[in-house]
Short mmCIF file of C-alpha atoms and ligand atoms in Angstrom, two decimals:
data_model
loop_
_atom_site.label_atom_id
_atom_site.label_comp_id
_atom_site.label_asym_id
_atom_site.label_seq_id
_atom_site.Cartn_x
_atom_site.Cartn_y
_atom_site.Cartn_z
CA MET T 19 0.00 0.00 0.00
CA ALA T 20 1.32 3.46 -0.86
CA MET T 21 2.33 5.69 2.08
CA PRO T 22 -0.03 8.63 2.58
CA GLY T 23 1.06 11.36 0.20
CA THR T 24 3.73 9.32 -1.59
CA GLY T 25 4.37 6.83 -4.35
CA SER T 26 1.11 6.88 -6.24
CA ASN T 27 -0.21 8.48 -9.38
CA TYR T 28 -1.89 11.82 -9.13
CA GLU T 29 -4.10 12.93 -11.99
CA ILE T 30 -3.67 16.38 -13.51
CA LEU T 31 -7.23 17.64 -13.90
CA THR T 32 -6.45 21.08 -15.36
CA ARG T 33 -3.53 22.59 -17.16
CA GLU T 34 -3.47 26.33 -17.87
CA ASP T 35 -0.68 28.26 -19.56
CA PHE T 36 -0.22 31.84 -18.37
CA SER T 37 2.68 32.57 -20.74
CA ASP T 38 5.24 30.59 -22.74
CA VAL T 39 7.14 29.86 -19.50
CA THR T 40 4.52 29.83 -16.74
CA TYR T 41 1.87 27.13 -16.37
CA LEU T 42 -0.62 25.89 -13.79
CA LEU T 43 -1.43 22.29 -12.86
CA GLU T 44 -4.48 21.39 -10.80
CA VAL T 45 -3.83 17.94 -9.35
CA ARG T 46 -6.27 15.52 -7.70
CA HIS T 47 -5.09 14.65 -4.20
CA PRO T 48 -7.93 14.82 -1.64
CA ARG T 49 -5.77 14.06 1.43
CA MET T 50 -3.17 16.68 0.49
CA ALA T 51 -5.94 19.21 -0.16
CA ARG T 52 -7.41 18.50 3.30
CA ALA T 53 -4.03 18.83 5.04
CA ALA T 54 -2.50 21.79 3.14
CA LYS T 55 -2.04 25.14 4.85
CA PRO T 56 -0.82 28.48 3.43
CA GLY T 57 2.96 28.62 2.98
CA GLN T 58 3.51 24.86 2.56
CA PHE T 59 5.05 23.07 -0.37
CA VAL T 60 5.25 19.63 -1.97
CA ILE T 61 8.11 17.67 -3.51
CA VAL T 62 7.12 16.36 -6.92
CA MET T 63 8.45 13.67 -9.24
CA SER T 64 6.70 13.90 -12.57
CA HIS T 65 7.85 10.41 -13.68
CA ALA T 66 9.63 7.44 -12.13
CA GLU T 67 13.13 8.55 -13.23
CA GLY T 68 12.42 12.27 -12.73
CA GLU T 69 14.19 14.70 -10.40
CA ARG T 70 12.43 15.56 -7.13
CA ILE T 71 11.63 19.28 -7.13
CA PRO T 72 9.97 21.46 -4.48
CA LEU T 73 6.88 23.44 -5.54
CA THR T 74 4.67 25.67 -3.41
CA ILE T 75 1.02 24.72 -2.93
CA ALA T 76 -0.38 27.81 -4.64
CA ASP T 77 -3.96 26.86 -3.91
CA PHE T 78 -5.98 24.00 -2.45
CA ASP T 79 -9.65 23.16 -2.72
CA ARG T 80 -10.82 20.84 0.05
CA ASP T 81 -14.25 20.28 -1.56
CA LYS T 82 -12.84 19.33 -4.96
CA GLY T 83 -9.91 17.46 -3.40
CA THR T 84 -7.30 19.26 -5.50
CA ILE T 85 -4.10 21.21 -5.05
CA THR T 86 -2.77 23.77 -7.53
CA LEU T 87 0.85 24.26 -8.57
CA VAL T 88 2.10 27.21 -10.60
CA ILE T 89 5.40 26.49 -12.28
CA GLN T 90 8.00 28.49 -14.16
CA ALA T 91 9.93 26.54 -16.79
CA VAL T 92 13.52 27.47 -15.93
CA GLY T 93 15.53 24.29 -16.48
CA LYS T 94 15.47 20.62 -17.39
CA THR T 95 12.77 19.31 -15.04
CA THR T 96 10.37 22.26 -15.17
CA ARG T 97 10.65 22.31 -19.00
CA GLU T 98 10.12 18.57 -19.20
CA MET T 99 7.00 18.97 -17.03
CA GLN T 100 5.86 21.85 -19.26
CA ARG T 101 6.07 19.49 -22.23
CA ASP T 102 4.61 16.36 -20.62
CA CYS T 103 2.25 17.34 -17.79
CA LEU T 104 -1.00 17.79 -19.66
CA ALA T 105 -4.58 17.42 -18.40
CA GLY T 106 -5.36 13.70 -18.03
CA THR T 107 -1.74 12.70 -17.37
CA HIS T 108 -0.44 11.82 -13.90
CA LEU T 109 2.37 12.95 -11.60
CA HIS T 110 4.40 9.98 -10.39
CA ALA T 111 4.91 11.12 -6.80
CA LEU T 112 3.85 13.97 -4.60
CA VAL T 113 5.17 14.28 -1.05
CA GLY T 114 3.83 16.77 1.44
CA PRO T 115 2.51 19.05 2.65
CA MET T 116 6.00 20.09 3.76
CA GLY T 117 7.35 23.06 5.66
CA ILE T 118 5.98 25.05 8.56
CA PRO T 119 2.67 26.72 7.62
CA SER T 120 2.70 30.51 7.47
CA HIS T 121 1.66 32.15 10.71
CA ILE T 122 -1.68 33.82 10.05
CA GLY T 123 -1.80 35.86 13.25
CA GLU T 124 -3.74 38.73 14.69
CA ALA T 125 -2.50 41.39 12.23
CA LYS T 126 -5.26 43.84 11.37
CA LYS T 127 -3.70 45.31 8.23
CA VAL T 128 -1.44 43.21 6.01
CA LEU T 129 0.57 43.93 2.87
CA CYS T 130 0.85 40.84 0.61
CA VAL T 131 3.48 41.26 -2.08
CA GLY T 132 4.10 38.88 -4.99
CA GLY T 133 6.73 39.37 -7.67
CA GLY T 134 6.22 37.42 -10.93
CA LEU T 135 5.67 33.78 -10.08
CA GLY T 136 5.59 34.81 -6.37
CA VAL T 137 2.00 35.94 -6.88
CA ALA T 138 0.92 32.28 -6.76
CA PRO T 139 2.54 31.28 -3.43
CA VAL T 140 1.47 34.51 -1.69
CA PHE T 141 -2.19 33.94 -2.68
CA PRO T 142 -3.08 31.36 0.04
CA GLN T 143 -1.57 33.66 2.65
CA ALA T 144 -3.57 36.67 1.41
CA ARG T 145 -6.72 34.52 1.51
CA GLY T 146 -5.80 33.22 4.98
CA PHE T 147 -5.41 36.77 6.34
CA LYS T 148 -8.67 37.85 4.69
CA GLU T 149 -10.51 34.90 6.26
CA ALA T 150 -8.99 35.86 9.64
CA GLY T 151 -10.56 39.32 9.30
CA ALA T 152 -7.52 41.41 8.30
CA TYR T 153 -7.58 44.32 5.85
CA VAL T 154 -5.46 42.97 2.99
CA ILE T 155 -3.51 45.18 0.59
CA GLY T 156 -2.06 43.27 -2.36
CA VAL T 157 0.88 44.41 -4.46
CA VAL T 158 1.74 42.25 -7.47
CA GLY T 159 4.51 42.92 -9.96
CA PHE T 160 5.32 41.62 -13.44
CA ARG T 161 7.71 42.57 -16.22
CA ASN T 162 4.84 43.54 -18.54
CA ARG T 163 1.06 43.25 -19.01
CA ASP T 164 1.32 39.97 -21.00
CA LEU T 165 2.78 38.20 -17.97
CA VAL T 166 0.04 39.28 -15.52
CA PHE T 167 -1.93 36.34 -14.09
CA TRP T 168 -4.43 35.80 -11.23
CA GLU T 169 -5.26 39.52 -11.07
CA ASP T 170 -8.98 38.71 -10.49
CA LYS T 171 -8.33 35.77 -8.17
CA PHE T 172 -5.85 37.73 -6.07
CA GLY T 173 -7.99 40.88 -6.18
CA ALA T 174 -10.97 38.90 -4.81
CA VAL T 175 -9.15 38.32 -1.49
CA CYS T 176 -7.70 41.85 -1.25
CA ASP T 177 -9.35 45.04 -0.02
CA GLU T 178 -6.99 46.98 -2.29
CA LEU T 179 -4.79 45.71 -5.11
CA ILE T 180 -1.88 47.51 -6.75
CA VAL T 181 -0.56 45.99 -9.98
CA CYS T 182 2.95 47.06 -11.02
CA THR T 183 4.73 46.42 -14.32
CA ASP T 184 8.37 47.20 -15.05
CA ASP T 185 7.47 48.84 -18.38
CA GLY T 186 4.25 50.54 -17.20
CA SER T 187 2.08 48.55 -19.67
CA ALA T 188 -0.38 47.85 -16.81
CA GLY T 189 -0.94 49.58 -13.47
CA VAL T 190 1.90 51.42 -11.73
CA LYS T 191 5.17 51.73 -13.66
CA GLY T 192 7.98 50.18 -11.68
CA ASN T 193 8.66 47.11 -9.62
CA VAL T 194 6.80 45.96 -6.49
CA THR T 195 8.79 48.25 -4.19
CA GLU T 196 7.12 51.23 -5.93
CA GLY T 197 3.68 49.76 -5.17
CA MET T 198 4.80 48.99 -1.60
CA ARG T 199 5.95 52.59 -1.08
CA GLN T 200 2.55 53.87 -2.24
CA ALA T 201 0.70 51.43 0.04
CA ILE T 202 2.85 52.29 3.09
CA GLU T 203 2.41 56.04 2.48
CA LYS T 204 -1.38 55.63 2.35
CA HIS T 205 -1.53 53.14 5.27
CA PRO T 206 1.05 53.99 7.94
CA ASP T 207 -0.65 51.42 10.21
CA ILE T 208 0.29 48.26 8.26
CA ASP T 209 1.15 45.59 10.87
CA GLU T 210 2.79 42.97 8.69
CA CYS T 211 4.11 42.33 5.21
CA ILE T 212 4.55 39.03 3.34
CA ALA T 213 6.75 39.23 0.27
CA ILE T 214 7.39 36.33 -2.13
CA GLY T 215 9.30 36.37 -5.39
CA PRO T 216 12.85 36.13 -6.71
CA PRO T 217 15.47 36.54 -3.93
CA VAL T 218 16.55 39.97 -5.16
CA MET T 219 12.93 41.17 -5.05
CA MET T 220 12.47 39.85 -1.49
CA LYS T 221 15.72 41.54 -0.47
CA PHE T 222 14.51 44.94 -1.71
CA ALA T 223 11.01 44.39 -0.33
CA ALA T 224 12.54 43.79 3.11
CA GLU T 225 14.64 46.95 2.74
CA THR T 226 11.49 48.92 1.84
CA THR T 227 9.68 47.93 5.06
CA ARG T 228 12.72 48.02 7.38
CA PRO T 229 12.73 51.81 8.01
CA HIS T 230 9.02 51.61 8.91
CA GLY T 231 9.52 48.76 11.38
CA ILE T 232 6.94 46.56 9.59
CA LYS T 233 7.42 42.87 10.34
CA THR T 234 8.21 41.25 6.98
CA MET T 235 8.06 37.54 6.22
CA VAL T 236 9.62 36.08 3.07
CA SER T 237 9.47 32.55 1.62
CA LEU T 238 12.95 31.27 0.76
CA ASN T 239 13.68 28.97 -2.18
CA PRO T 240 17.19 27.48 -1.71
CA VAL T 241 18.10 24.30 -3.56
CA MET T 242 16.43 21.39 -1.75
CA VAL T 243 17.45 17.76 -2.04
CA ASP T 244 15.83 15.47 0.55
CA GLY T 245 13.43 17.98 2.11
CA THR T 246 13.83 16.33 5.53
CA GLY T 247 16.52 18.45 7.21
CA MET T 248 19.19 15.73 6.69
CA CYS T 249 21.26 16.81 3.67
CA GLY T 250 21.91 20.46 4.52
CA GLY T 251 21.32 21.52 0.90
CA CYS T 252 18.78 24.15 1.82
CA ARG T 253 20.77 25.89 4.59
CA VAL T 254 20.08 29.60 4.80
CA LYS T 255 21.95 32.23 6.79
CA LEU T 256 19.98 34.39 9.21
CA ASP T 257 21.16 36.91 11.82
CA SER T 258 20.11 34.32 14.41
CA GLY T 259 22.19 31.53 12.81
CA ILE T 260 21.91 28.82 10.18
CA LYS T 261 18.48 27.34 9.42
CA PHE T 262 17.23 24.68 7.02
CA ALA T 263 14.44 26.04 4.84
CA CYS T 264 12.75 22.65 4.38
CA VAL T 265 12.09 22.04 8.07
CA ASP T 266 12.56 25.46 9.74
CA GLY T 267 10.86 27.41 6.91
CA PRO T 268 10.35 28.19 4.13
CA ASP T 269 9.01 31.41 5.77
CA PHE T 270 11.56 33.56 7.61
CA ASN T 271 11.85 37.10 8.92
CA GLY T 272 13.09 39.00 5.86
CA HIS T 273 14.98 41.53 8.00
CA GLU T 274 17.22 38.73 9.29
CA VAL T 275 17.99 36.93 6.01
CA ASP T 276 21.39 37.11 4.32
CA PHE T 277 20.03 37.33 0.76
CA ASP T 278 23.47 37.67 -0.83
CA ASP T 279 24.46 34.29 0.63
CA LEU T 280 21.18 32.77 -0.64
CA MET T 281 21.76 34.13 -4.15
CA SER T 282 25.33 32.90 -4.31
CA ARG T 283 24.28 29.39 -3.10
CA LEU T 284 21.49 29.28 -5.72
CA GLY T 285 24.11 29.65 -8.46
CA ARG T 286 26.36 26.83 -7.19
CA TYR T 287 25.18 24.15 -9.62
CA ARG T 288 24.64 26.43 -12.63
CA GLU T 289 27.15 24.65 -14.89
CA VAL T 290 25.58 21.20 -14.29
CA GLU T 291 22.06 22.65 -14.64
CA GLN T 292 22.95 24.32 -17.94
CA LYS T 293 24.39 21.06 -19.30
CA ALA T 294 21.22 19.14 -18.26
CA THR T 295 19.02 21.77 -19.95
CA ALA T 296 21.12 21.67 -23.14
CA ARG T 297 20.89 17.85 -23.25
CA PHE T 298 17.13 18.04 -22.73
CA GLU T 299 16.72 20.58 -25.56
CA GLU T 300 18.80 18.45 -27.87
CA SER T 301 16.65 15.38 -27.09
CA CYS T 302 13.46 17.44 -27.75
CA HIS T 303 14.88 18.53 -31.09
CA MET T 304 15.74 14.94 -32.07
CA ARG T 305 12.26 13.81 -31.01
CA GLU T 306 10.63 16.51 -33.17
CA GLU T 307 12.79 15.46 -36.16
CA PHE T 308 11.83 11.81 -35.60
CA VAL T 309 8.09 12.65 -35.39
CA ALA T 310 8.30 14.80 -38.55
CA ALA T 311 10.19 12.05 -40.44
CA SER T 312 7.67 9.40 -39.29
CA ALA T 313 4.76 11.59 -40.39
CA GLN T 314 6.40 12.05 -43.80
CA GLU T 315 6.89 8.28 -44.16
CA ALA T 316 3.29 7.62 -43.15
CA SER T 317 1.98 10.12 -45.72
CA LYS T 318 3.76 8.13 -48.49
CA ASP T 319 1.85 4.92 -47.59
C1 FAD M 427 10.19 25.77 -1.02
C2 FAD M 427 10.30 25.99 -2.50
C3 FAD M 427 9.16 26.26 -3.23
C4 FAD M 427 9.24 26.44 -4.61
N1 FAD M 427 8.09 26.70 -5.27
C5 FAD M 427 8.11 26.85 -6.60
C6 FAD M 427 6.90 27.06 -7.33
O1 FAD M 427 5.80 27.10 -6.76
N2 FAD M 427 6.99 27.19 -8.68
C7 FAD M 427 8.19 27.11 -9.33
O2 FAD M 427 8.21 27.24 -10.57
N3 FAD M 427 9.35 26.94 -8.68
C8 FAD M 427 9.34 26.78 -7.33
N4 FAD M 427 10.51 26.54 -6.66
C9 FAD M 427 11.77 26.46 -7.43
C10 FAD M 427 11.84 25.11 -8.18
O3 FAD M 427 11.97 24.06 -7.26
C11 FAD M 427 13.04 25.14 -9.15
O4 FAD M 427 12.79 26.12 -10.14
C12 FAD M 427 13.23 23.78 -9.84
O5 FAD M 427 13.71 22.84 -8.91
C13 FAD M 427 14.20 23.94 -11.00
O6 FAD M 427 14.50 22.67 -11.57
P1 FAD M 427 14.90 22.55 -13.11
O7 FAD M 427 15.49 21.21 -13.33
O8 FAD M 427 13.77 22.94 -13.99
O9 FAD M 427 15.98 23.70 -13.31
P2 FAD M 427 17.54 23.69 -13.03
O10 FAD M 427 18.23 24.12 -14.28
O11 FAD M 427 17.95 22.41 -12.37
O12 FAD M 427 17.65 24.84 -11.97
C14 FAD M 427 17.30 26.19 -12.24
C15 FAD M 427 17.37 26.97 -10.94
O13 FAD M 427 16.35 26.46 -10.06
C16 FAD M 427 16.87 26.33 -8.72
N5 FAD M 427 16.82 24.89 -8.35
C17 FAD M 427 17.36 23.84 -9.02
N6 FAD M 427 17.13 22.69 -8.39
C18 FAD M 427 16.43 23.00 -7.28
C19 FAD M 427 15.93 22.23 -6.20
N7 FAD M 427 16.07 20.91 -6.10
N8 FAD M 427 15.30 22.90 -5.19
C20 FAD M 427 15.10 24.25 -5.27
N9 FAD M 427 15.58 25.01 -6.26
C21 FAD M 427 16.24 24.41 -7.25
C22 FAD M 427 18.27 26.87 -8.74
O14 FAD M 427 18.23 28.26 -8.44
C23 FAD M 427 18.69 26.73 -10.17
O15 FAD M 427 19.70 27.64 -10.55
C24 FAD M 427 10.50 26.38 -5.27
C25 FAD M 427 11.65 26.12 -4.54
C26 FAD M 427 11.55 25.93 -3.18
C27 FAD M 427 12.79 25.64 -2.38
S1 FES M 428 16.61 19.85 1.63
FE1 FES M 428 18.04 18.68 2.75
S2 FES M 428 18.16 19.74 4.63
FE2 FES M 428 16.60 20.79 3.57
#
């Protein structure tokens, strides 16, 4: 018998593409949907020989028995999943929910900030705060209007929503820190901020709130291997010492995080990752050539 949450096949019910690199998978897993809390993540293997990768539970629906993952195709595994994980197919393994759930406390006014793909993982926290009775101000940032996703879904759990784009093609021109500055100016009584996105964005988000003394939580994404606190792969440096993001996080106080250390550790395996991606692209190319040649042969018959 499969262990709860492991070693079985999980059907992908919905696949939605937000852009040529960002896609959503809604996966059937009633027990995971019942157990999931904002801020938690899963470790996924898309096929039996696949790499195990951590992905945030961007949404969960206890009635439907589904969890939602939003994925950015950045390298071999996430591109392979982009190609193969279609509605009706199955994920090979899904372990979780992992990590300490986000603390949805007594804050009365909360700033929820998502940069790019970070909009997805910050959504359950924004919804959690809204359900707990807080006034929720959302700030979401994208490079341009074409990359905007979940504006309606996110807006539905926010009392105010500020959309920012780097090129000004939608909402406020500038990155999320511009939207944060506007929100803080209008609401000097914000109790707490949650900021999720690329490490450099979280670093600057934390610097934006620091002078105002607003508690700021960030969700860290170091390279994870086992996800059990044993391998040390996901160690992150905080003012208070070393922590392991998989078991002590992934949420941490952004004012204590050494983001430069995180960014340099994230680049440690770049050469190997680039080689794996190049090999994957070459195999895709050969597959396309084979399919085209087979189709040509078949048309002659
Ligand atoms: C707690 C957590 C939650 C995450 N949630 C999401 C999410 O919801 N959506 C999403 O698209 N991505 C998420 N990520 C990042 C995702 O795991 C990586 O993008 C993915 O593992 C890259 O694998 P790859 O083979 O496609 O790319 P690779 O070419 O192998 O790597 C590309 C980059 O991804 C990072 N990465 C590589 N391997 C890992 C790993 N095992 N663990 C973490 N980071 C890695 C490194 O920065 C690397 O430079 C999360 C990471 C963590 C730690
Ligand atoms: S992933 Fe191994 S200790 Fe966290």
